[in-house]
């Protein structure tokens, strides 16, 4: 680290209170996903808003944690600091419940594919401020965004952006295209605290059954993307006997990290970033953050690169695994809406559905339990009750605990039959009647042909 870098750092060093004083009323602020959300800065901003010193701050983000939920998104501050979500989680669902009780509108959401969020923030929203956690400055005078490169890196490079960074020694130093030079920074705050921990999602027999089916569709040498939750974790746990797998994923998970540690992933058969696992954000336990720190075999890149379907497709045999909430008899998926409200968002599902299918020998897999609400609702439905996340034209392989089917090349009637065969037996007759009533097929056709479903 040169004397110039050290001098620049000292010139920018502020208390959290001093740093947030640089954020004016009416500011359009962005913060990274989850582990990159800065607790000291957020707490100081909330205090400033509570004192009436700042107003009408619009805060744009994906997937906030309790750090934001207990500070800037305190219900009492909702008129001063306005959450603008690109992906809902537990914090937003809790806020929506409280807002509904007070006859207030739900937390606002911007529908957007994850790969397009950087452009949305820079070009369409016009954010003027970025707040983020970074690892301590390196010898070249750069801060690594570590576990949360996502859209933050692209926003940090917008001309004239106000950059307020929280330096945290607990943030892993990650290599790749994820660096912010100290010369570009407006203010630096120091705060060494633990990063958010995402507990392992509890699995059950259905998750294990689906995990085994999906793992059976993965071949040695494939390049993996895994989503979040019990289902992808169950898949990873079943891949211990595979070899020469690669990773090109939006989210680095504990399950994927364990595959690298176990020698299952070596990235030797990729066509891009050979020998390197590529991700754009990470969320998990401390073992995951330790694994990422200064690891020469891991790289973080911005989401408009990692999730670009063209970039994804450059690796042969890309396999994406994602979950959904509903699938209709055409094969369209609602992965974000439940009980009449926004539950999550599209995230990067469509990015990887399209990118994986476009790769040579690639497979896009959508997996879900056959039922919800303790078995009282079918996830395979005649018609979706929310927006289409993945269109019927894009859906490739569908998996439930009852097997899997490839929808590509299937007619509407063939799709309906194949999907009904994947539904829970308690709902198949009802779904068959709905398909017949909607004109998907006639009885004579149904009885004369079987579905192309693998069990």
Tab-separated table of C-alpha atoms in Angstrom:
chain	number	residue	atom	x	y	z
A	1	UNK	CA	0.000	0.000	0.000
A	2	UNK	CA	1.535	3.293	-1.096
A	3	UNK	CA	1.699	6.478	0.937
A	4	UNK	CA	-0.698	8.085	-1.555
A	5	UNK	CA	-3.308	5.368	-0.948
A	6	UNK	CA	-2.924	5.713	2.794
A	7	UNK	CA	-3.316	9.476	2.559
A	8	UNK	CA	-6.423	9.152	0.377
A	9	UNK	CA	-7.901	6.712	2.872
A	10	UNK	CA	-7.283	9.029	5.838
A	11	UNK	CA	-8.763	11.985	3.971
A	12	UNK	CA	-11.998	10.055	3.424
A	13	UNK	CA	-12.319	8.490	6.873
A	14	UNK	CA	-15.471	9.622	8.680
A	15	UNK	CA	-17.726	8.544	11.507
A	16	UNK	CA	-20.969	6.938	10.343
A	17	UNK	CA	-22.848	10.059	11.469
A	18	UNK	CA	-20.551	12.324	9.443
A	19	UNK	CA	-20.779	10.066	6.398
A	20	UNK	CA	-24.596	9.936	6.219
A	21	UNK	CA	-24.724	13.714	6.604
A	22	UNK	CA	-23.482	13.716	3.001
A	23	UNK	CA	-26.760	12.094	1.875
A	24	UNK	CA	-29.318	14.840	1.166
A	25	UNK	CA	-33.080	14.694	1.273
A	26	UNK	CA	-34.464	13.329	-1.978
A	27	UNK	CA	-31.415	11.118	-2.566
A	28	UNK	CA	-31.729	7.933	-4.589
A	29	UNK	CA	-29.586	5.422	-2.732
A	30	UNK	CA	-28.571	1.890	-3.722
A	31	UNK	CA	-27.229	-0.798	-1.401
A	32	UNK	CA	-26.017	-4.295	-2.336
A	33	UNK	CA	-27.665	-7.612	-1.593
A	34	UNK	CA	-27.711	-9.036	1.945
A	35	UNK	CA	-24.105	-9.388	3.173
A	36	UNK	CA	-23.092	-6.105	1.537
A	37	UNK	CA	-25.581	-3.965	3.459
A	38	UNK	CA	-23.648	-1.684	5.892
A	39	UNK	CA	-25.048	-1.743	9.450
A	40	UNK	CA	-23.243	1.327	10.841
A	41	UNK	CA	-24.225	3.494	7.872
A	42	UNK	CA	-27.822	2.233	7.920
A	43	UNK	CA	-28.148	2.812	11.659
A	44	UNK	CA	-26.785	6.367	11.309
A	45	UNK	CA	-29.091	7.086	8.384
A	46	UNK	CA	-32.076	5.848	10.386
A	47	UNK	CA	-31.061	8.065	13.320
A	48	UNK	CA	-30.747	11.041	10.990
A	49	UNK	CA	-34.210	10.375	9.553
A	50	UNK	CA	-35.702	9.918	13.026
A	51	UNK	CA	-34.318	13.349	13.946
A	52	UNK	CA	-36.021	14.874	10.904
A	53	UNK	CA	-32.685	15.854	9.333
A	54	UNK	CA	-33.335	13.959	6.092
A	55	UNK	CA	-36.487	13.139	4.179
A	56	UNK	CA	-37.726	11.359	1.049
A	57	UNK	CA	-34.681	9.102	0.702
A	58	UNK	CA	-35.468	6.299	-1.746
A	59	UNK	CA	-33.468	3.161	-0.961
A	60	UNK	CA	-33.098	0.647	-3.811
A	61	UNK	CA	-31.924	-2.929	-3.203
A	62	UNK	CA	-32.487	-6.677	-3.506
A	63	UNK	CA	-33.086	-9.029	-0.581
A	64	UNK	CA	-32.502	-6.952	2.527
A	65	UNK	CA	-31.549	-8.516	5.851
A	66	UNK	CA	-32.548	-7.762	9.423
A	67	UNK	CA	-29.776	-5.150	9.523
A	68	UNK	CA	-31.899	-2.914	7.298
A	69	UNK	CA	-35.178	-4.200	8.684
A	70	UNK	CA	-34.356	-2.984	12.200
A	71	UNK	CA	-32.904	0.366	11.137
A	72	UNK	CA	-33.876	2.234	7.961
A	73	UNK	CA	-36.956	0.075	7.376
A	74	UNK	CA	-38.414	0.613	10.812
A	75	UNK	CA	-42.128	1.105	10.173
A	76	UNK	CA	-42.086	4.532	11.835
A	77	UNK	CA	-39.611	5.788	9.202
A	78	UNK	CA	-41.595	4.647	6.171
A	79	UNK	CA	-42.452	8.188	5.088
A	80	UNK	CA	-38.847	9.396	5.323
A	81	UNK	CA	-36.898	6.412	3.988
A	82	UNK	CA	-38.789	4.653	1.218
A	83	UNK	CA	-37.856	1.046	0.364
A	84	UNK	CA	-37.820	0.233	-3.347
A	85	UNK	CA	-37.296	-3.506	-3.674
A	86	UNK	CA	-36.138	-5.579	-6.631
A	87	UNK	CA	-36.585	-8.798	-4.626
A	88	UNK	CA	-38.762	-9.321	-1.562
A	89	UNK	CA	-37.827	-11.403	1.460
A	90	UNK	CA	-38.950	-11.798	5.046
A	91	UNK	CA	-38.414	-8.119	5.899
A	92	UNK	CA	-40.684	-6.919	3.095
A	93	UNK	CA	-43.336	-9.542	3.860
A	94	UNK	CA	-43.410	-8.427	7.500
A	95	UNK	CA	-43.631	-4.777	6.446
A	96	UNK	CA	-46.456	-5.583	4.050
A	97	UNK	CA	-48.398	-7.241	6.855
A	98	UNK	CA	-47.981	-4.178	9.067
A	99	UNK	CA	-48.757	-1.792	6.213
A	100	UNK	CA	-51.919	-3.710	5.340
A	101	UNK	CA	-53.112	-3.403	8.935
A	102	UNK	CA	-52.575	0.363	8.684
A	103	UNK	CA	-54.306	0.589	5.274
A	104	UNK	CA	-51.029	1.587	3.623
A	105	UNK	CA	-49.748	0.327	0.267
A	106	UNK	CA	-47.328	-2.598	0.161
A	107	UNK	CA	-43.575	-2.163	-0.218
A	108	UNK	CA	-43.008	-1.097	-3.798
A	109	UNK	CA	-41.237	-3.464	-6.188
A	110	UNK	CA	-39.470	-2.928	-9.504
A	111	UNK	CA	-40.030	-5.969	-11.764
A	112	UNK	CA	-36.642	-6.699	-13.331
A	113	UNK	CA	-34.402	-9.610	-14.285
A	114	UNK	CA	-31.346	-9.665	-12.021
A	115	UNK	CA	-28.997	-9.185	-14.985
A	116	UNK	CA	-30.768	-5.915	-15.830
A	117	UNK	CA	-30.773	-4.398	-12.326
A	118	UNK	CA	-27.486	-2.476	-12.834
A	119	UNK	CA	-28.841	-0.772	-15.945
A	120	UNK	CA	-32.161	-0.147	-14.202
A	121	UNK	CA	-30.425	1.585	-11.287
A	122	UNK	CA	-27.955	3.608	-13.339
A	123	UNK	CA	-29.928	4.479	-16.449
A	124	UNK	CA	-33.606	4.360	-15.509
A	125	UNK	CA	-33.713	5.135	-11.779
A	126	UNK	CA	-30.649	7.374	-11.796
A	127	UNK	CA	-29.312	6.511	-8.342
A	128	UNK	CA	-26.889	9.105	-6.984
A	129	UNK	CA	-25.496	7.271	-3.927
A	130	UNK	CA	-24.098	3.824	-3.163
A	131	UNK	CA	-23.634	2.544	0.383
A	132	UNK	CA	-21.878	-0.808	0.826
A	133	UNK	CA	-19.623	-2.996	2.955
A	134	UNK	CA	-16.163	-3.680	1.548
A	135	UNK	CA	-13.100	-5.622	2.669
A	136	UNK	CA	-10.108	-3.593	3.942
A	137	UNK	CA	-8.079	-1.786	1.286
A	138	UNK	CA	-5.439	-3.893	-0.470
A	139	UNK	CA	-1.879	-3.001	-1.468
A	140	UNK	CA	-3.094	-1.459	-4.717
A	141	UNK	CA	-5.504	0.911	-2.993
A	142	UNK	CA	-8.625	-1.102	-3.910
A	143	UNK	CA	-11.589	-2.266	-1.840
A	144	UNK	CA	-13.079	-5.677	-2.696
A	145	UNK	CA	-16.865	-5.869	-2.606
A	146	UNK	CA	-16.369	-9.411	-1.374
A	147	UNK	CA	-19.602	-11.312	-0.912
A	148	UNK	CA	-21.766	-8.704	-2.687
A	149	UNK	CA	-20.456	-7.538	-6.039
A	150	UNK	CA	-23.896	-7.924	-7.702
A	151	UNK	CA	-25.083	-4.549	-9.108
A	152	UNK	CA	-22.950	-2.544	-6.659
A	153	UNK	CA	-19.833	-2.558	-8.829
A	154	UNK	CA	-21.654	-1.190	-11.881
A	155	UNK	CA	-23.342	1.490	-9.765
A	156	UNK	CA	-19.975	2.434	-8.226
A	157	UNK	CA	-18.672	3.245	-11.707
A	158	UNK	CA	-21.454	5.680	-12.580
A	159	UNK	CA	-19.913	9.135	-13.153
A	160	UNK	CA	-20.569	11.451	-10.230
A	161	UNK	CA	-21.854	8.740	-7.901
A	162	UNK	CA	-21.611	9.407	-4.156
A	163	UNK	CA	-19.715	6.394	-2.700
A	164	UNK	CA	-19.955	5.781	1.043
A	165	UNK	CA	-18.215	2.549	2.046
A	166	UNK	CA	-18.164	0.681	5.338
A	167	UNK	CA	-14.830	-1.096	5.720
A	168	UNK	CA	-15.271	-4.345	7.611
A	169	UNK	CA	-12.441	-6.779	8.320
A	170	UNK	CA	-15.022	-9.598	8.456
A	171	UNK	CA	-15.903	-9.121	4.785
A	172	UNK	CA	-13.909	-11.683	2.750
A	173	UNK	CA	-11.396	-10.286	0.291
A	174	UNK	CA	-12.560	-11.791	-3.009
A	175	UNK	CA	-10.730	-11.586	-6.305
A	176	UNK	CA	-12.145	-10.855	-9.732
A	177	UNK	CA	-13.896	-7.842	-11.224
A	178	UNK	CA	-15.154	-6.544	-7.883
A	179	UNK	CA	-12.794	-3.724	-6.882
A	180	UNK	CA	-13.457	-0.063	-6.030
A	181	UNK	CA	-10.376	2.234	-5.948
A	182	UNK	CA	-10.006	4.477	-2.924
A	183	UNK	CA	-9.633	7.453	-5.252
A	184	UNK	CA	-13.286	7.035	-6.348
A	185	UNK	CA	-14.683	6.960	-2.795
A	186	UNK	CA	-16.506	9.854	-1.122
A	187	UNK	CA	-16.335	8.655	2.478
A	188	UNK	CA	-15.062	5.644	4.428
A	189	UNK	CA	-16.523	4.335	7.691
A	190	UNK	CA	-14.818	1.608	9.741
A	191	UNK	CA	-16.945	-1.034	11.458
A	192	UNK	CA	-15.831	-4.611	12.102
A	193	UNK	CA	-18.913	-6.738	12.749
A	194	UNK	CA	-20.031	-10.213	11.708
A	195	UNK	CA	-21.782	-10.644	8.373
A	196	UNK	CA	-25.376	-11.900	8.085
A	197	UNK	CA	-25.667	-15.659	8.475
A	198	UNK	CA	-28.156	-17.619	6.386
A	199	UNK	CA	-29.059	-20.780	8.302
A	200	UNK	CA	-29.283	-23.976	6.290
A	201	UNK	CA	-32.859	-24.433	5.095
A	202	UNK	CA	-34.402	-27.496	6.751
A	203	UNK	CA	-35.017	-30.288	4.256
A	204	UNK	CA	-37.506	-33.145	4.280
A	205	UNK	CA	-38.175	-36.362	2.403
A	206	UNK	CA	-39.672	-34.507	-0.553
A	207	UNK	CA	-36.594	-32.290	-0.879
A	208	UNK	CA	-34.375	-35.353	-0.723
A	209	UNK	CA	-36.428	-37.126	-3.395
A	210	UNK	CA	-36.283	-34.129	-5.727
A	211	UNK	CA	-32.583	-33.668	-4.987
A	212	UNK	CA	-31.905	-37.246	-6.040
A	213	UNK	CA	-33.859	-36.814	-9.291
A	214	UNK	CA	-32.097	-33.572	-10.200
A	215	UNK	CA	-28.674	-34.968	-9.295
A	216	UNK	CA	-29.411	-37.823	-11.673
A	217	UNK	CA	-29.777	-35.276	-14.478
A	218	UNK	CA	-26.313	-33.815	-13.778
A	219	UNK	CA	-23.370	-35.349	-15.603
A	220	UNK	CA	-19.638	-35.201	-14.940
A	221	UNK	CA	-18.196	-32.026	-16.463
A	222	UNK	CA	-21.407	-29.980	-16.260
A	223	UNK	CA	-21.260	-26.302	-15.206
A	224	UNK	CA	-23.651	-25.532	-12.341
A	225	UNK	CA	-25.911	-22.725	-11.211
A	226	UNK	CA	-27.914	-23.284	-8.038
A	227	UNK	CA	-30.606	-21.135	-6.531
A	228	UNK	CA	-31.389	-20.595	-2.867
A	229	UNK	CA	-33.153	-22.918	-0.443
A	230	UNK	CA	-33.599	-26.518	0.623
A	231	UNK	CA	-34.037	-27.943	-2.883
A	232	UNK	CA	-30.701	-26.728	-4.335
A	233	UNK	CA	-28.986	-27.748	-1.084
A	234	UNK	CA	-30.474	-31.227	-1.456
A	235	UNK	CA	-29.121	-31.427	-5.009
A	236	UNK	CA	-25.609	-30.430	-3.911
A	237	UNK	CA	-25.627	-33.066	-1.189
A	238	UNK	CA	-26.255	-35.720	-3.864
A	239	UNK	CA	-23.364	-34.749	-6.128
A	240	UNK	CA	-20.454	-36.035	-4.047
A	241	UNK	CA	-19.638	-38.805	-6.538
A	242	UNK	CA	-19.559	-36.508	-9.571
A	243	UNK	CA	-16.291	-35.207	-11.018
A	244	UNK	CA	-14.947	-32.222	-12.949
A	245	UNK	CA	-18.006	-30.037	-12.355
A	246	UNK	CA	-17.812	-26.285	-12.884
A	247	UNK	CA	-19.523	-23.337	-11.210
A	248	UNK	CA	-20.927	-20.236	-12.894
A	249	UNK	CA	-23.675	-19.057	-10.557
A	250	UNK	CA	-25.280	-15.851	-9.364
A	251	UNK	CA	-25.240	-17.047	-5.733
A	252	UNK	CA	-22.364	-18.874	-4.086
A	253	UNK	CA	-23.831	-21.166	-1.443
A	254	UNK	CA	-22.494	-23.405	1.291
A	255	UNK	CA	-23.521	-26.418	-0.790
A	256	UNK	CA	-21.527	-25.275	-3.818
A	257	UNK	CA	-18.520	-24.376	-1.649
A	258	UNK	CA	-18.590	-27.874	-0.181
A	259	UNK	CA	-18.444	-29.347	-3.680
A	260	UNK	CA	-15.269	-27.348	-4.333
A	261	UNK	CA	-13.759	-28.412	-1.014
A	262	UNK	CA	-14.604	-32.051	-1.748
A	263	UNK	CA	-12.896	-32.016	-5.141
A	264	UNK	CA	-16.170	-32.494	-7.042
A	265	UNK	CA	-15.781	-29.055	-8.650
A	266	UNK	CA	-12.490	-28.255	-10.367
A	267	UNK	CA	-13.792	-26.080	-13.247
A	268	UNK	CA	-11.447	-27.919	-15.607
A	269	UNK	CA	-13.995	-28.420	-18.375
A	270	UNK	CA	-15.356	-24.889	-18.598
A	271	UNK	CA	-14.859	-22.768	-21.696
A	272	UNK	CA	-14.637	-19.483	-19.743
A	273	UNK	CA	-12.735	-18.778	-16.508
A	274	UNK	CA	-11.190	-22.240	-16.637
A	275	UNK	CA	-10.158	-23.345	-13.144
A	276	UNK	CA	-12.243	-20.619	-11.462
A	277	UNK	CA	-15.661	-20.671	-9.775
A	278	UNK	CA	-17.614	-17.549	-10.752
A	279	UNK	CA	-20.349	-15.854	-8.699
A	280	UNK	CA	-21.865	-12.421	-8.141
A	281	UNK	CA	-23.028	-12.616	-4.500
A	282	UNK	CA	-22.708	-15.018	-1.584
A	283	UNK	CA	-24.794	-15.658	1.486
A	284	UNK	CA	-24.364	-18.446	4.000
A	285	UNK	CA	-22.491	-19.249	7.172
A	286	UNK	CA	-19.049	-18.244	8.424
A	287	UNK	CA	-17.458	-21.270	6.762
A	288	UNK	CA	-18.591	-19.898	3.407
A	289	UNK	CA	-17.102	-16.462	4.047
A	290	UNK	CA	-13.852	-18.089	5.230
A	291	UNK	CA	-13.806	-20.195	2.070
A	292	UNK	CA	-14.137	-17.106	-0.136
A	293	UNK	CA	-11.434	-15.067	1.586
A	294	UNK	CA	-8.392	-14.575	-0.656
A	295	UNK	CA	-9.191	-17.817	-2.497
A	296	UNK	CA	-7.310	-17.821	-5.828
A	297	UNK	CA	-9.823	-20.264	-7.346
A	298	UNK	CA	-12.866	-18.034	-6.744
A	299	UNK	CA	-13.839	-14.849	-8.562
A	300	UNK	CA	-16.700	-12.381	-8.135
A	301	UNK	CA	-18.016	-10.414	-11.117
A	302	UNK	CA	-20.891	-7.945	-11.588
A	303	UNK	CA	-24.327	-9.419	-12.187
A	304	UNK	CA	-24.726	-7.862	-15.626
A	305	UNK	CA	-21.827	-10.133	-16.613
A	306	UNK	CA	-22.469	-13.260	-14.533
A	307	UNK	CA	-26.201	-13.397	-15.319
A	308	UNK	CA	-25.940	-12.333	-18.935
A	309	UNK	CA	-27.545	-15.264	-20.825
A	310	UNK	CA	-24.951	-14.956	-23.595
A	311	UNK	CA	-22.089	-15.212	-21.074
A	312	UNK	CA	-23.781	-18.164	-19.358
A	313	UNK	CA	-24.183	-19.953	-22.685
A	314	UNK	CA	-20.467	-19.707	-23.502
A	315	UNK	CA	-19.845	-22.609	-21.124
A	316	UNK	CA	-20.921	-25.942	-22.583
A	317	UNK	CA	-23.364	-28.087	-20.609
A	318	UNK	CA	-24.530	-25.354	-18.278
A	319	UNK	CA	-27.110	-26.690	-15.820
A	320	UNK	CA	-29.332	-24.301	-13.880
A	321	UNK	CA	-31.469	-25.453	-10.945
A	322	UNK	CA	-34.160	-23.130	-9.613
A	323	UNK	CA	-37.382	-23.436	-7.633
A	324	UNK	CA	-40.855	-22.137	-8.363
A	325	UNK	CA	-44.151	-21.638	-6.544
A	326	UNK	CA	-46.577	-22.644	-9.311
A	327	UNK	CA	-46.515	-24.217	-12.761
A	328	UNK	CA	-49.546	-24.061	-15.029
A	329	UNK	CA	-50.535	-26.739	-17.533
A	330	UNK	CA	-48.813	-24.809	-20.316
A	331	UNK	CA	-45.503	-24.902	-18.414
A	332	UNK	CA	-45.425	-21.239	-17.348
A	333	UNK	CA	-43.999	-20.607	-13.856
A	334	UNK	CA	-44.968	-18.160	-11.142
A	335	UNK	CA	-41.915	-18.023	-8.888
A	336	UNK	CA	-42.649	-14.812	-7.001
A	337	UNK	CA	-46.300	-14.283	-6.016
A	338	UNK	CA	-48.228	-16.004	-3.212
A	339	UNK	CA	-51.577	-15.410	-1.515
A	340	UNK	CA	-52.233	-12.343	-3.624
A	341	UNK	CA	-48.982	-10.609	-2.652
A	342	UNK	CA	-45.406	-10.291	-3.799
A	343	UNK	CA	-43.456	-13.076	-2.058
A	344	UNK	CA	-40.022	-12.786	-3.694
A	345	UNK	CA	-39.304	-11.693	-7.308
A	346	UNK	CA	-37.951	-13.008	-10.585
A	347	UNK	CA	-34.325	-12.599	-9.493
A	348	UNK	CA	-31.987	-14.356	-11.890
A	349	UNK	CA	-34.243	-17.298	-12.718
A	350	UNK	CA	-35.008	-16.260	-16.290
A	351	UNK	CA	-31.389	-15.225	-16.897
A	352	UNK	CA	-30.201	-18.751	-16.168
A	353	UNK	CA	-33.193	-20.540	-17.690
A	354	UNK	CA	-32.328	-18.894	-21.002
A	355	UNK	CA	-28.554	-18.998	-20.628
A	356	UNK	CA	-28.397	-22.657	-19.641
A	357	UNK	CA	-30.692	-23.776	-22.440
A	358	UNK	CA	-28.671	-21.750	-24.960
A	359	UNK	CA	-25.418	-23.462	-23.981
A	360	UNK	CA	-24.302	-26.493	-25.954
A	361	UNK	CA	-25.763	-29.520	-24.178
A	362	UNK	CA	-27.207	-27.277	-21.465
A	363	UNK	CA	-30.231	-27.971	-19.303
A	364	UNK	CA	-32.506	-25.619	-17.393
A	365	UNK	CA	-34.286	-27.320	-14.502
A	366	UNK	CA	-37.265	-25.945	-12.574
A	367	UNK	CA	-38.018	-27.937	-9.431
A	368	UNK	CA	-40.812	-27.760	-6.882
A	369	UNK	CA	-42.779	-29.818	-4.397
A	370	UNK	CA	-45.987	-31.123	-5.949
A	371	UNK	CA	-48.050	-29.525	-3.166
A	372	UNK	CA	-48.087	-26.564	-0.788
A	373	UNK	CA	-49.928	-25.618	2.406
A	374	UNK	CA	-49.352	-29.032	4.022
A	375	UNK	CA	-50.625	-30.884	0.994
A	376	UNK	CA	-53.877	-28.949	0.581
A	377	UNK	CA	-52.848	-27.079	-2.586
A	378	UNK	CA	-51.340	-28.309	-5.819
A	379	UNK	CA	-48.351	-26.401	-7.171
A	380	UNK	CA	-49.275	-27.622	-10.639
A	381	UNK	CA	-52.370	-25.604	-11.504
A	382	UNK	CA	-54.705	-24.961	-14.449
A	383	UNK	CA	-53.805	-21.256	-14.371
A	384	UNK	CA	-51.292	-19.169	-12.410
A	385	UNK	CA	-52.499	-16.907	-9.600
A	386	UNK	CA	-49.595	-14.487	-10.023
A	387	UNK	CA	-47.385	-13.021	-12.736
A	388	UNK	CA	-45.482	-15.209	-15.169
A	389	UNK	CA	-41.853	-15.384	-14.088
A	390	UNK	CA	-40.611	-17.991	-16.564
A	391	UNK	CA	-42.734	-18.197	-19.692
A	392	UNK	CA	-43.995	-21.459	-21.142
A	393	UNK	CA	-41.686	-20.897	-24.118
A	394	UNK	CA	-38.653	-20.874	-21.810
A	395	UNK	CA	-39.408	-23.723	-19.412
A	396	UNK	CA	-37.246	-26.765	-20.188
A	397	UNK	CA	-37.128	-29.564	-17.570
A	398	UNK	CA	-39.632	-29.716	-14.701
A	399	UNK	CA	-39.065	-31.868	-11.606
A	400	UNK	CA	-41.278	-32.810	-8.672
A	401	UNK	CA	-40.945	-35.701	-6.255
A	402	UNK	CA	-42.955	-37.753	-8.783
A	403	UNK	CA	-40.371	-37.521	-11.552
A	404	UNK	CA	-39.293	-35.202	-14.338
A	405	UNK	CA	-40.270	-34.201	-17.832
A	406	UNK	CA	-38.714	-32.254	-20.685
A	407	UNK	CA	-41.247	-29.750	-22.040
A	408	UNK	CA	-39.194	-28.737	-25.065
A	409	UNK	CA	-40.790	-29.979	-28.266
A	410	UNK	CA	-44.052	-30.874	-26.541
A	411	UNK	CA	-47.404	-29.551	-27.710
A	412	UNK	CA	-49.832	-27.923	-25.296
A	413	UNK	CA	-51.707	-31.221	-24.923
A	414	UNK	CA	-48.504	-33.180	-24.357
A	415	UNK	CA	-47.313	-30.657	-21.788
A	416	UNK	CA	-50.576	-30.882	-19.865
A	417	UNK	CA	-50.412	-34.669	-19.726
A	418	UNK	CA	-46.751	-34.664	-18.680
A	419	UNK	CA	-47.271	-32.068	-15.944
A	420	UNK	CA	-50.376	-33.753	-14.564
A	421	UNK	CA	-48.282	-36.921	-14.203
A	422	UNK	CA	-45.879	-34.908	-12.003
A	423	UNK	CA	-48.693	-33.588	-9.781
A	424	UNK	CA	-49.648	-35.180	-6.494
A	425	UNK	CA	-52.073	-38.086	-7.136
A	426	UNK	CA	-54.754	-36.345	-5.067
A	427	UNK	CA	-54.981	-33.555	-7.655
A	428	UNK	CA	-54.487	-35.383	-10.957
A	429	UNK	CA	-58.155	-36.074	-11.671
A	430	UNK	CA	-59.084	-32.449	-10.946
A	431	UNK	CA	-56.258	-31.186	-13.178
A	432	UNK	CA	-57.279	-33.605	-15.931
A	433	UNK	CA	-60.826	-32.254	-15.873
A	434	UNK	CA	-59.501	-28.691	-16.014
A	435	UNK	CA	-57.261	-29.525	-18.960
A	436	UNK	CA	-60.127	-31.177	-20.801
A	437	UNK	CA	-62.479	-28.300	-20.042
A	438	UNK	CA	-59.923	-25.792	-21.309
A	439	UNK	CA	-59.645	-27.685	-24.577
A	440	UNK	CA	-56.115	-28.980	-24.094
A	441	UNK	CA	-57.204	-32.394	-25.353
A	442	UNK	CA	-60.221	-34.656	-25.857
A	443	UNK	CA	-60.957	-37.744	-23.781
A	444	UNK	CA	-60.152	-40.024	-26.682
A	445	UNK	CA	-56.741	-38.417	-27.072
A	446	UNK	CA	-56.020	-38.603	-23.351
A	447	UNK	CA	-56.891	-42.274	-23.158
A	448	UNK	CA	-54.920	-43.222	-26.225
A	449	UNK	CA	-51.594	-41.655	-25.284
A	450	UNK	CA	-49.417	-41.678	-22.187
A	451	UNK	CA	-47.402	-38.796	-20.847
A	452	UNK	CA	-43.659	-38.581	-21.439
A	453	UNK	CA	-42.720	-38.432	-17.763
A	454	UNK	CA	-39.680	-40.070	-16.174
A	455	UNK	CA	-39.975	-41.581	-12.705
